[in-house]
CSV table of C-alpha atoms in Angstrom, one decimal:
chain,number,residue,atom,x,y,z
F,1,UNK,CA,53.7,-6.8,13.7
F,2,UNK,CA,52.7,-3.4,14.9
F,3,UNK,CA,51.3,-0.7,12.6
F,4,UNK,CA,54.6,1.2,12.4
F,5,UNK,CA,56.7,-2.0,11.8
F,6,UNK,CA,58.5,-2.6,8.5
F,7,UNK,CA,56.7,-6.0,8.3
F,8,UNK,CA,53.3,-4.3,8.4
F,9,UNK,CA,54.1,-1.3,6.1
F,10,UNK,CA,56.2,-3.1,3.4
F,11,UNK,CA,54.8,-6.6,3.4
F,12,UNK,CA,51.4,-7.1,5.2
F,13,UNK,CA,49.6,-4.0,4.0
F,14,UNK,CA,50.8,-4.1,0.3
F,15,UNK,CA,50.1,-7.9,0.0
F,16,UNK,CA,46.6,-7.4,1.5
F,17,UNK,CA,46.0,-4.6,-1.0
F,18,UNK,CA,47.2,-6.9,-3.9
F,19,UNK,CA,45.2,-9.9,-2.9
F,20,UNK,CA,42.1,-7.8,-2.2
F,21,UNK,CA,42.2,-6.3,-5.7
F,22,UNK,CA,42.8,-9.8,-7.2
F,23,UNK,CA,39.8,-11.3,-5.4
F,24,UNK,CA,36.4,-11.2,-7.1
F,25,UNK,CA,34.4,-8.4,-5.7
F,26,UNK,CA,31.8,-10.7,-4.1
F,27,UNK,CA,34.5,-12.4,-2.0
F,28,UNK,CA,36.7,-9.4,-1.0
F,29,UNK,CA,35.3,-9.4,2.5
F,30,UNK,CA,36.9,-12.9,2.9
F,31,UNK,CA,40.3,-11.5,2.0
F,32,UNK,CA,40.0,-8.6,4.5
F,33,UNK,CA,38.7,-11.0,7.2
F,34,UNK,CA,41.5,-13.4,6.6
F,35,UNK,CA,44.1,-10.6,6.8
F,36,UNK,CA,42.5,-9.4,10.0
F,37,UNK,CA,42.6,-12.7,11.7
F,38,UNK,CA,46.2,-13.3,10.5
F,39,UNK,CA,47.2,-10.0,12.1
F,40,UNK,CA,45.4,-10.9,15.3
F,41,UNK,CA,47.0,-14.3,15.4
F,42,UNK,CA,50.5,-12.7,15.0
F,43,UNK,CA,49.9,-11.0,18.3
F,44,UNK,CA,47.6,-13.3,20.3
F,45,UNK,CA,48.0,-16.7,18.7
F,46,UNK,CA,45.3,-19.2,19.8
F,47,UNK,CA,43.4,-16.4,21.6
F,48,UNK,CA,41.9,-15.7,18.2
F,49,UNK,CA,39.3,-18.2,19.4
F,50,UNK,CA,38.1,-15.5,21.8
F,51,UNK,CA,37.5,-13.0,19.1
F,52,UNK,CA,35.6,-15.6,17.0
F,53,UNK,CA,33.6,-16.7,20.0
F,54,UNK,CA,32.7,-13.1,20.9
F,55,UNK,CA,31.7,-12.5,17.3
F,56,UNK,CA,29.5,-15.6,17.3
F,57,UNK,CA,27.8,-14.5,20.6
F,58,UNK,CA,27.2,-11.0,19.1
F,59,UNK,CA,25.8,-12.4,15.9
F,60,UNK,CA,23.5,-14.9,17.6
F,61,UNK,CA,22.2,-12.2,20.0
F,62,UNK,CA,21.5,-9.8,17.1
F,63,UNK,CA,19.5,-12.5,15.2
F,64,UNK,CA,17.6,-13.3,18.4
F,65,UNK,CA,16.8,-9.6,19.0
F,66,UNK,CA,15.3,-9.5,15.5
F,67,UNK,CA,13.1,-12.5,16.0
F,68,UNK,CA,11.8,-12.0,19.6
F,69,UNK,CA,9.6,-9.2,21.0
F,70,UNK,CA,8.4,-7.6,24.2
F,71,UNK,CA,10.3,-8.0,27.4
F,72,UNK,CA,12.2,-11.0,26.0
F,73,UNK,CA,14.1,-8.6,23.7
F,74,UNK,CA,15.5,-6.7,26.7
F,75,UNK,CA,16.4,-9.9,28.4
F,76,UNK,CA,18.4,-11.1,25.3
F,77,UNK,CA,20.1,-7.8,25.1
F,78,UNK,CA,21.1,-7.7,28.8
F,79,UNK,CA,22.4,-11.3,28.7
F,80,UNK,CA,24.6,-10.6,25.7
F,81,UNK,CA,25.9,-7.3,27.2
F,82,UNK,CA,26.6,-9.0,30.6
F,83,UNK,CA,28.5,-11.9,28.9
F,84,UNK,CA,30.6,-9.4,26.8
F,85,UNK,CA,31.4,-7.3,29.9
F,86,UNK,CA,32.1,-10.4,32.0
F,87,UNK,CA,34.6,-11.7,29.5
F,88,UNK,CA,36.4,-8.3,29.4
F,89,UNK,CA,36.2,-8.0,33.2
F,90,UNK,CA,37.6,-11.4,33.9
F,91,UNK,CA,40.6,-11.2,31.5
F,92,UNK,CA,41.6,-7.7,32.3
F,93,UNK,CA,40.4,-7.0,35.9
F,94,UNK,CA,40.0,-10.3,37.8
F,95,UNK,CA,43.5,-10.3,39.3
F,96,UNK,CA,43.2,-6.6,40.2
F,97,UNK,CA,40.0,-7.1,42.1
F,98,UNK,CA,41.3,-10.3,43.8
F,99,UNK,CA,44.5,-8.6,44.9
F,100,UNK,CA,42.6,-5.7,46.5
F,101,UNK,CA,40.1,-8.2,48.1
F,102,UNK,CA,43.0,-10.2,49.6
F,103,UNK,CA,44.6,-7.0,50.8
F,104,UNK,CA,41.4,-5.9,52.6
F,105,UNK,CA,40.9,-9.4,53.9
F,106,UNK,CA,44.4,-9.4,55.4
F,107,UNK,CA,44.0,-5.9,57.0
F,108,UNK,CA,40.7,-6.9,58.6
F,109,UNK,CA,42.1,-10.2,59.9
F,110,UNK,CA,40.0,-12.5,57.8
F,111,UNK,CA,41.4,-15.8,56.6
F,112,UNK,CA,39.5,-15.7,53.4
F,113,UNK,CA,41.8,-15.5,50.3
F,114,UNK,CA,41.0,-15.7,46.6
F,115,UNK,CA,43.4,-17.3,44.1
F,116,UNK,CA,45.1,-15.2,41.5
F,117,UNK,CA,44.9,-16.6,37.9
F,118,UNK,CA,47.5,-16.4,35.2
F,119,UNK,CA,45.6,-14.6,32.5
F,120,UNK,CA,46.5,-13.2,29.1
F,121,UNK,CA,44.1,-10.9,27.4
F,122,UNK,CA,43.8,-10.9,23.6
F,123,UNK,CA,45.2,-7.8,21.8
F,124,UNK,CA,42.7,-5.0,21.5
F,125,UNK,CA,40.0,-6.6,23.6
F,126,UNK,CA,38.7,-3.3,25.1
F,127,UNK,CA,38.1,-1.9,21.6
F,128,UNK,CA,36.2,-4.6,19.8
F,129,UNK,CA,34.2,-5.4,23.0
F,130,UNK,CA,32.8,-1.9,23.1
F,131,UNK,CA,32.0,-2.2,19.4
F,132,UNK,CA,30.2,-5.4,20.0
F,133,UNK,CA,28.2,-3.9,22.9
F,134,UNK,CA,27.4,-0.9,20.8
F,135,UNK,CA,26.1,-3.1,18.0
F,136,UNK,CA,23.8,-5.1,20.2
F,137,UNK,CA,22.3,-2.0,21.9
F,138,UNK,CA,21.8,-0.3,18.5
F,139,UNK,CA,20.0,-3.4,17.3
F,140,UNK,CA,17.9,-3.4,20.5
F,141,UNK,CA,17.1,0.3,20.0
F,142,UNK,CA,16.3,-0.4,16.4
F,143,UNK,CA,18.8,2.2,15.2
F,144,UNK,CA,20.2,-0.3,12.7
F,145,UNK,CA,19.1,-3.4,10.9
F,146,UNK,CA,20.5,-6.6,12.2
F,147,UNK,CA,23.4,-8.1,10.2
F,148,UNK,CA,22.4,-11.5,8.9
F,149,UNK,CA,25.8,-12.2,7.3
F,150,UNK,CA,28.2,-13.6,9.9
F,151,UNK,CA,31.3,-12.8,7.8
F,152,UNK,CA,30.3,-9.1,7.5
F,153,UNK,CA,29.7,-8.8,11.2
F,154,UNK,CA,33.0,-10.5,11.9
F,155,UNK,CA,34.8,-8.1,9.6
F,156,UNK,CA,33.2,-5.1,11.4
F,157,UNK,CA,34.5,-6.4,14.8
F,158,UNK,CA,37.9,-7.5,13.5
F,159,UNK,CA,38.8,-5.1,10.7
F,160,UNK,CA,42.6,-5.2,10.9
F,161,UNK,CA,43.5,-1.5,10.7
F,162,UNK,CA,41.4,-0.8,13.9
F,163,UNK,CA,42.0,-4.1,15.6
F,164,UNK,CA,44.6,-2.9,18.2
F,165,UNK,CA,43.8,0.7,19.0
F,166,UNK,CA,40.5,1.6,17.5
F,167,UNK,CA,38.9,4.0,16.6
F,168,UNK,CA,35.8,2.6,18.2
F,169,UNK,CA,33.4,2.7,15.3
F,170,UNK,CA,29.6,2.3,15.4
F,171,UNK,CA,28.2,-0.2,13.0
F,172,UNK,CA,26.4,2.6,11.1
F,173,UNK,CA,29.7,4.4,10.7
F,174,UNK,CA,31.5,1.8,8.6
F,175,UNK,CA,29.2,-1.1,7.6
F,176,UNK,CA,28.2,0.3,4.2
F,177,UNK,CA,31.8,0.9,3.1
F,178,UNK,CA,33.1,-2.4,4.5
F,179,UNK,CA,30.4,-4.2,2.4
F,180,UNK,CA,30.9,-2.1,-0.7
F,181,UNK,CA,34.1,-4.0,-1.7
F,182,UNK,CA,35.1,-1.3,-4.2
F,183,UNK,CA,38.2,-1.5,-6.3
F,184,UNK,CA,41.5,0.0,-5.1
F,185,UNK,CA,41.6,3.6,-6.3
F,186,UNK,CA,44.6,5.8,-6.8
F,187,UNK,CA,43.3,8.7,-4.9
F,188,UNK,CA,42.5,6.5,-1.9
F,189,UNK,CA,45.9,4.9,-1.9
F,190,UNK,CA,47.6,8.4,-2.2
F,191,UNK,CA,45.5,9.8,0.7
F,192,UNK,CA,46.2,6.7,2.8
F,193,UNK,CA,49.9,6.9,2.1
F,194,UNK,CA,50.1,10.6,3.2
F,195,UNK,CA,48.2,9.8,6.4
F,196,UNK,CA,50.4,6.9,7.2
F,197,UNK,CA,53.6,8.9,6.8
F,198,UNK,CA,52.2,11.7,8.8
F,199,UNK,CA,51.4,9.2,11.5
F,200,UNK,CA,54.9,7.7,11.3
F,201,UNK,CA,56.3,11.3,11.7
F,202,UNK,CA,54.4,11.8,14.9
F,203,UNK,CA,55.2,8.4,16.2
F,204,UNK,CA,58.8,7.8,15.2
F,205,UNK,CA,60.2,11.3,15.1
F,206,UNK,CA,58.6,12.7,18.3
F,207,UNK,CA,56.9,10.1,20.5
F,208,UNK,CA,59.6,7.4,20.3
F,209,UNK,CA,62.3,10.0,20.9
F,210,UNK,CA,60.6,11.2,24.0
F,211,UNK,CA,59.8,7.7,25.3
F,212,UNK,CA,63.3,6.8,26.7
F,213,UNK,CA,63.8,10.0,28.9
F,214,UNK,CA,60.2,10.0,30.0
F,215,UNK,CA,60.3,6.4,31.1
F,216,UNK,CA,63.6,7.0,32.9
F,217,UNK,CA,62.2,9.9,34.9
F,218,UNK,CA,58.9,8.2,35.8
F,219,UNK,CA,60.6,4.9,36.8
F,220,UNK,CA,63.2,6.7,39.0
F,221,UNK,CA,61.4,10.0,39.9
F,222,UNK,CA,63.0,10.0,43.4
F,223,UNK,CA,66.3,10.9,41.7
F,224,UNK,CA,65.0,14.0,40.1
F,225,UNK,CA,63.9,17.5,41.1
F,226,UNK,CA,60.4,18.8,40.9
F,227,UNK,CA,61.0,20.8,37.8
F,228,UNK,CA,62.4,17.7,36.0
F,229,UNK,CA,59.3,15.8,37.0
F,230,UNK,CA,57.1,18.6,35.6
F,231,UNK,CA,59.0,18.4,32.4
F,232,UNK,CA,58.4,14.7,32.3
F,233,UNK,CA,54.7,15.2,32.8
F,234,UNK,CA,54.7,17.6,29.8
F,235,UNK,CA,56.9,15.2,27.8
F,236,UNK,CA,54.6,12.2,28.5
F,237,UNK,CA,51.5,14.2,27.5
F,238,UNK,CA,53.2,15.1,24.2
F,239,UNK,CA,54.5,11.5,23.8
F,240,UNK,CA,51.0,10.0,24.4
F,241,UNK,CA,49.3,12.4,21.9
F,242,UNK,CA,51.9,11.9,19.2
F,243,UNK,CA,51.9,8.2,19.7
F,244,UNK,CA,48.1,7.7,19.8
F,245,UNK,CA,47.1,10.3,17.2
F,246,UNK,CA,50.0,9.1,15.0
F,247,UNK,CA,48.7,5.5,15.2
F,248,UNK,CA,45.2,6.8,14.4
F,249,UNK,CA,46.7,8.4,11.2
F,250,UNK,CA,48.2,5.1,10.2
F,251,UNK,CA,45.0,3.3,11.0
F,252,UNK,CA,42.8,5.7,9.1
F,253,UNK,CA,45.2,5.8,6.2
F,254,UNK,CA,45.3,2.0,6.0
F,255,UNK,CA,41.5,1.8,6.0
F,256,UNK,CA,41.2,4.5,3.4
F,257,UNK,CA,43.3,2.5,1.0
F,258,UNK,CA,40.4,0.0,0.9
F,259,UNK,CA,37.8,2.8,0.5
F,260,UNK,CA,36.8,2.6,4.2
F,261,UNK,CA,36.5,5.9,6.0
F,262,UNK,CA,37.1,5.2,9.7
F,263,UNK,CA,36.0,7.9,12.2
F,264,UNK,CA,38.5,10.6,13.3
F,265,UNK,CA,39.7,10.2,16.9
F,266,UNK,CA,41.4,13.6,17.6
F,267,UNK,CA,40.6,17.2,16.7
F,268,UNK,CA,43.3,19.5,18.0
F,269,UNK,CA,42.7,18.7,21.7
F,270,UNK,CA,45.4,21.2,23.0
F,271,UNK,CA,43.3,24.1,21.6
F,272,UNK,CA,40.6,23.2,24.3
F,273,UNK,CA,39.5,25.9,26.8
F,274,UNK,CA,38.2,23.6,29.5
F,275,UNK,CA,38.2,19.9,30.5
F,276,UNK,CA,34.9,19.1,28.8
F,277,UNK,CA,36.0,20.5,25.5
F,278,UNK,CA,39.3,18.6,25.8
F,279,UNK,CA,37.4,15.3,26.0
F,280,UNK,CA,35.3,16.3,23.0
F,281,UNK,CA,38.5,16.6,21.1
F,282,UNK,CA,40.6,13.7,22.6
F,283,UNK,CA,39.8,10.0,21.9
F,284,UNK,CA,36.6,11.2,20.3
F,285,UNK,CA,35.2,7.8,19.5
F,286,UNK,CA,35.5,6.6,23.1
F,287,UNK,CA,33.8,9.7,24.4
F,288,UNK,CA,31.0,9.3,21.8
F,289,UNK,CA,30.6,5.6,22.9
F,290,UNK,CA,30.3,6.6,26.6
F,291,UNK,CA,27.9,9.4,25.8
F,292,UNK,CA,25.7,7.2,23.7
F,293,UNK,CA,25.6,4.0,25.7
F,294,UNK,CA,26.1,5.2,29.3
F,295,UNK,CA,25.4,8.9,29.7
F,296,UNK,CA,22.1,9.0,27.7
F,297,UNK,CA,20.7,5.8,29.3
F,298,UNK,CA,21.7,7.1,32.8
F,299,UNK,CA,20.1,10.5,32.1
F,300,UNK,CA,16.8,8.9,31.1
F,301,UNK,CA,16.8,6.3,33.9
F,302,UNK,CA,13.9,6.1,36.4
F,303,UNK,CA,16.3,7.0,39.3
F,304,UNK,CA,17.6,10.2,37.7
F,305,UNK,CA,14.1,11.3,36.5
F,306,UNK,CA,12.7,10.8,40.0
F,307,UNK,CA,15.6,12.8,41.6
F,308,UNK,CA,15.2,15.6,39.1
F,309,UNK,CA,11.5,15.9,39.7
F,310,UNK,CA,11.9,15.8,43.5
F,311,UNK,CA,15.0,18.0,43.8
F,312,UNK,CA,13.6,20.7,41.5
F,313,UNK,CA,10.6,21.2,43.9
F,314,UNK,CA,12.7,20.8,47.0
F,315,UNK,CA,16.0,22.6,46.3
F,316,UNK,CA,15.5,24.5,43.1
F,317,UNK,CA,16.7,24.3,39.5
F,318,UNK,CA,20.4,24.8,40.2
F,319,UNK,CA,20.8,22.1,42.8
F,320,UNK,CA,18.6,19.7,40.7
F,321,UNK,CA,20.7,20.2,37.6
F,322,UNK,CA,24.1,19.7,39.4
F,323,UNK,CA,22.8,16.6,41.2
F,324,UNK,CA,21.4,15.2,37.9
F,325,UNK,CA,24.7,15.9,36.1
F,326,UNK,CA,26.7,14.2,38.9
F,327,UNK,CA,24.5,11.1,38.7
F,328,UNK,CA,24.9,10.8,35.0
F,329,UNK,CA,28.6,11.8,34.8
F,330,UNK,CA,29.8,9.5,37.6
F,331,UNK,CA,29.3,6.2,35.8
F,332,UNK,CA,30.8,7.6,32.6
F,333,UNK,CA,34.0,8.7,34.2
F,334,UNK,CA,34.2,5.6,36.5
F,335,UNK,CA,34.0,3.4,33.4
F,336,UNK,CA,36.5,5.7,31.5
F,337,UNK,CA,39.0,5.2,34.3
F,338,UNK,CA,38.5,1.4,34.6
F,339,UNK,CA,38.5,1.0,30.8
F,340,UNK,CA,42.1,2.3,30.6
F,341,UNK,CA,43.5,-0.4,32.9
F,342,UNK,CA,43.3,-2.4,36.1
F,343,UNK,CA,45.1,0.0,38.4
F,344,UNK,CA,44.0,2.7,40.9
F,345,UNK,CA,45.8,5.5,39.1
F,346,UNK,CA,43.5,4.9,36.1
F,347,UNK,CA,40.4,5.0,38.3
F,348,UNK,CA,41.7,8.1,39.9
F,349,UNK,CA,42.3,9.6,36.4
F,350,UNK,CA,38.6,9.0,35.6
F,351,UNK,CA,37.4,10.5,38.9
F,352,UNK,CA,39.8,13.5,38.4
F,353,UNK,CA,38.0,14.5,35.3
F,354,UNK,CA,34.6,13.8,36.9
F,355,UNK,CA,35.3,16.2,39.7
F,356,UNK,CA,36.8,18.9,37.4
F,357,UNK,CA,34.0,18.8,34.8
F,358,UNK,CA,31.3,18.8,37.6
F,359,UNK,CA,33.0,21.6,39.4
F,360,UNK,CA,33.3,23.6,36.1
F,361,UNK,CA,29.5,23.3,35.6
F,362,UNK,CA,28.8,24.2,39.3
F,363,UNK,CA,30.8,27.4,39.2
F,364,UNK,CA,29.7,28.4,35.6
F,365,UNK,CA,27.0,30.8,36.8
F,366,UNK,CA,29.5,32.5,39.2
F,367,UNK,CA,32.1,32.7,36.5
F,368,UNK,CA,29.6,34.3,34.1
F,369,UNK,CA,28.6,36.9,36.7
F,370,UNK,CA,32.3,37.8,37.3
F,371,UNK,CA,33.0,38.0,33.6
F,372,UNK,CA,30.0,40.3,33.1
F,373,UNK,CA,30.9,42.6,36.0
F,374,UNK,CA,34.5,43.0,34.9
F,375,UNK,CA,33.3,43.5,31.3
F,376,UNK,CA,35.6,40.8,30.0
F,377,UNK,CA,35.3,40.0,26.3
F,378,UNK,CA,35.6,36.2,26.2
F,379,UNK,CA,36.4,36.4,22.4
F,380,UNK,CA,39.6,38.3,23.0
F,381,UNK,CA,42.8,36.4,22.4
F,382,UNK,CA,44.3,37.1,25.8
F,383,UNK,CA,41.3,35.5,27.5
F,384,UNK,CA,41.2,32.5,25.3
F,385,UNK,CA,45.0,32.0,25.8
F,386,UNK,CA,44.5,32.1,29.6
F,387,UNK,CA,41.7,29.4,29.3
F,388,UNK,CA,43.9,27.2,27.1
F,389,UNK,CA,46.8,27.6,29.6
F,390,UNK,CA,44.5,26.6,32.5
F,391,UNK,CA,43.4,23.5,30.5
F,392,UNK,CA,47.0,22.5,29.7
F,393,UNK,CA,47.7,22.5,33.5
F,394,UNK,CA,44.7,20.2,34.0
F,395,UNK,CA,45.9,17.9,31.2
F,396,UNK,CA,49.5,17.7,32.3
F,397,UNK,CA,48.5,16.9,35.9
F,398,UNK,CA,46.0,14.2,34.8
F,399,UNK,CA,48.5,12.6,32.5
F,400,UNK,CA,51.1,12.5,35.3
F,401,UNK,CA,48.7,10.3,37.3
F,402,UNK,CA,47.8,8.3,34.2
F,403,UNK,CA,51.5,7.4,33.6
F,404,UNK,CA,52.7,7.1,37.2
F,405,UNK,CA,53.7,3.7,38.4
F,406,UNK,CA,50.8,3.6,40.8
F,407,UNK,CA,48.6,6.1,42.6
F,408,UNK,CA,51.1,6.6,45.5
F,409,UNK,CA,53.9,7.3,43.0
F,410,UNK,CA,51.7,10.0,41.4
F,411,UNK,CA,51.0,11.8,44.6
F,412,UNK,CA,54.8,11.6,45.5
F,413,UNK,CA,55.6,13.2,42.1
F,414,UNK,CA,53.1,16.0,42.7
F,415,UNK,CA,54.6,16.5,46.2
F,416,UNK,CA,58.1,16.8,44.7
F,417,UNK,CA,56.9,19.3,42.1
F,418,UNK,CA,55.4,21.5,44.9
F,419,UNK,CA,58.2,21.2,47.4
F,420,UNK,CA,61.2,20.8,45.1
F,421,UNK,CA,60.4,23.0,42.1
F,422,UNK,CA,63.8,24.7,41.6
F,423,UNK,CA,65.8,25.4,38.5
F,424,UNK,CA,69.1,25.2,40.4
F,425,UNK,CA,71.0,22.1,39.3
F,426,UNK,CA,68.6,21.7,36.3
F,427,UNK,CA,71.4,21.3,33.8
F,428,UNK,CA,72.9,18.5,35.9
F,429,UNK,CA,69.6,16.7,36.2
F,430,UNK,CA,68.9,16.9,32.5
F,431,UNK,CA,72.4,15.7,31.8
F,432,UNK,CA,71.7,12.6,33.9
F,433,UNK,CA,68.7,11.6,31.8
F,434,UNK,CA,69.4,8.9,29.2
F,435,UNK,CA,69.5,9.9,25.5
F,436,UNK,CA,68.8,13.6,26.1
F,437,UNK,CA,71.0,15.9,24.0
F,438,UNK,CA,70.6,19.2,22.2
F,439,UNK,CA,69.9,17.5,18.9
F,440,UNK,CA,67.1,15.4,20.3
F,441,UNK,CA,65.5,18.3,22.1
F,442,UNK,CA,65.7,20.4,18.9
F,443,UNK,CA,64.1,17.7,16.8
F,444,UNK,CA,61.2,17.3,19.2
F,445,UNK,CA,60.6,21.0,19.4
F,446,UNK,CA,60.6,21.5,15.6
F,447,UNK,CA,58.4,18.4,15.2
F,448,UNK,CA,55.9,19.8,17.7
F,449,UNK,CA,55.9,23.1,16.0
F,450,UNK,CA,55.1,21.4,12.6
F,451,UNK,CA,52.3,19.3,14.2
F,452,UNK,CA,50.9,22.5,15.8
F,453,UNK,CA,50.9,24.4,12.5
F,454,UNK,CA,49.2,21.5,10.7
F,455,UNK,CA,46.7,21.3,13.5
F,456,UNK,CA,46.0,25.0,13.2
F,457,UNK,CA,45.4,24.7,9.4
F,458,UNK,CA,43.1,21.8,10.0
F,459,UNK,CA,41.2,23.7,12.6
F,460,UNK,CA,40.6,26.6,10.2
F,461,UNK,CA,40.4,25.0,6.8
F,462,UNK,CA,39.5,21.3,7.4
F,463,UNK,CA,41.3,18.4,5.8
F,464,UNK,CA,44.9,19.2,5.3
F,465,UNK,CA,45.5,16.4,2.8
F,466,UNK,CA,42.8,17.9,0.5
F,467,UNK,CA,44.5,21.3,0.8
F,468,UNK,CA,47.8,19.8,-0.2
F,469,UNK,CA,46.1,18.2,-3.3
F,470,UNK,CA,45.1,21.6,-4.4
F,471,UNK,CA,48.7,22.8,-4.5
F,472,UNK,CA,50.8,22.8,-7.7
F,473,UNK,CA,52.5,19.5,-8.5
F,474,UNK,CA,56.1,20.5,-7.6
F,475,UNK,CA,55.1,22.1,-4.3
F,476,UNK,CA,52.9,19.0,-3.5
F,477,UNK,CA,55.7,16.6,-4.1
F,478,UNK,CA,58.2,18.7,-2.2
F,479,UNK,CA,55.9,18.3,0.8
F,480,UNK,CA,55.6,14.5,0.3
F,481,UNK,CA,59.3,14.0,0.0
F,482,UNK,CA,60.0,16.2,3.0
F,483,UNK,CA,57.6,14.1,5.1
F,484,UNK,CA,59.2,10.8,3.9
F,485,UNK,CA,62.7,11.9,4.4
F,486,UNK,CA,61.9,13.4,7.8
F,487,UNK,CA,60.8,9.9,9.0
F,488,UNK,CA,63.7,8.1,7.4
F,489,UNK,CA,66.4,10.6,8.6
F,490,UNK,CA,65.0,11.7,12.0
F,491,UNK,CA,63.0,8.7,13.0
F,492,UNK,CA,64.0,7.2,16.4
F,493,UNK,CA,65.1,3.7,15.3
F,494,UNK,CA,68.3,1.8,14.8
F,495,UNK,CA,71.4,1.8,17.0
F,496,UNK,CA,70.8,3.5,20.4
F,497,UNK,CA,67.0,3.2,20.3
F,498,UNK,CA,64.8,0.4,21.5
F,499,UNK,CA,61.5,-0.6,19.9
F,500,UNK,CA,58.6,1.2,21.6
F,501,UNK,CA,55.4,-0.7,21.9
F,502,UNK,CA,52.1,1.0,21.0
F,503,UNK,CA,50.8,2.5,24.2
F,504,UNK,CA,47.0,2.1,23.6
F,505,UNK,CA,47.4,-1.4,22.4
F,506,UNK,CA,47.8,-2.3,26.0
F,507,UNK,CA,44.4,-0.9,26.9
């Protein structure tokens, strides 16, 4: 029962809204929690016990942190965080590490072998585990008051709209609205419906239409020329953005119907002028989580402070700052790569951005000098366009490795792009790709243009839905009907299309 399924949109969500409104205000959290656990059970069955157990551990640790003091508080916090990370690591990464250990053992002639386990991770484990860790650390830091009501904490960790793909909310972001239990309001339902259909447009009209040819090329990249592989990298980047941001629209729209404002997860990432800015606009809540709970603690750690003090005297401010930045960014991007999945290409993906962002900071003074000497006005459109184009190249390359079937496949695809980038025979290659015709290409292009226009309006004016609400009634409803019929008529479903699973639900 994925967020874009008929079962969710026409049965589960409406029924939950109905029962929520019928429930006395005091007990509405029970309705939401029951619906959340039913949705979880529909995907992971008896693994629901893991979510309940993790919630119980988080709740108990929070109460303990409130009661104890001194060094014991830190011990309680560390034990809880270690247990949460251990559960995630075992279910998602145990077989990956064992496989690599056995490979190294075999290469070195050792007879030691570890046994692989048949493991199944609960749906969305990476998302609510980070929320639980964030909650515990915030209680430890005394940024929030401990939640004494087990049901309310359970709802925070398992709220059904964000159960599978986030966004990763901090307790202070949503706790008040989750506990308010306000009546269903027409304006919230209307806003939620528009966001849901906008998400369906991005997911079903664009992302799902791109999925089949993109998968075909990545799975058999040896059969295609370098230019086709480059197009596949661009296509996958578009697919991933439309899929993930579209799902976030559905999630945020679903939450808003209950009066819960979930945090935004994207802010026009393709308008970024460098890699750092891209990650401030892409998967925003994950970036905020890493910045809050890894980057800041690392930057204030004893080791980093000692290095900063020593290196500033020994090597000067520039070397000290770059070294400090490297020490604080490395754990962030290592965790970012590992969080996305148990494969070397994901770890490489994290290190790829670590190197690029660090290199960008290292050459920033040189770049500034060059810009000043050449009297370049960085506010001019041509310069900003060049910076955005450079960032697109970085993004497309990174997403190629992200999607490739292994790290070696990623390097092979890059090699093919460099040595076999020719447009001769391009029409034949494109003709051999499944489900690629002029109509599909035209729909994707028009869809991307519409998304880009909406993104530009949002960048300049803020919330687009609010802007639509200010339009005259006939114009407003023309937009609504155009959106609905675009999904119904041009959505990639039915005969000739296979159901495409949510990409980030697998992370």
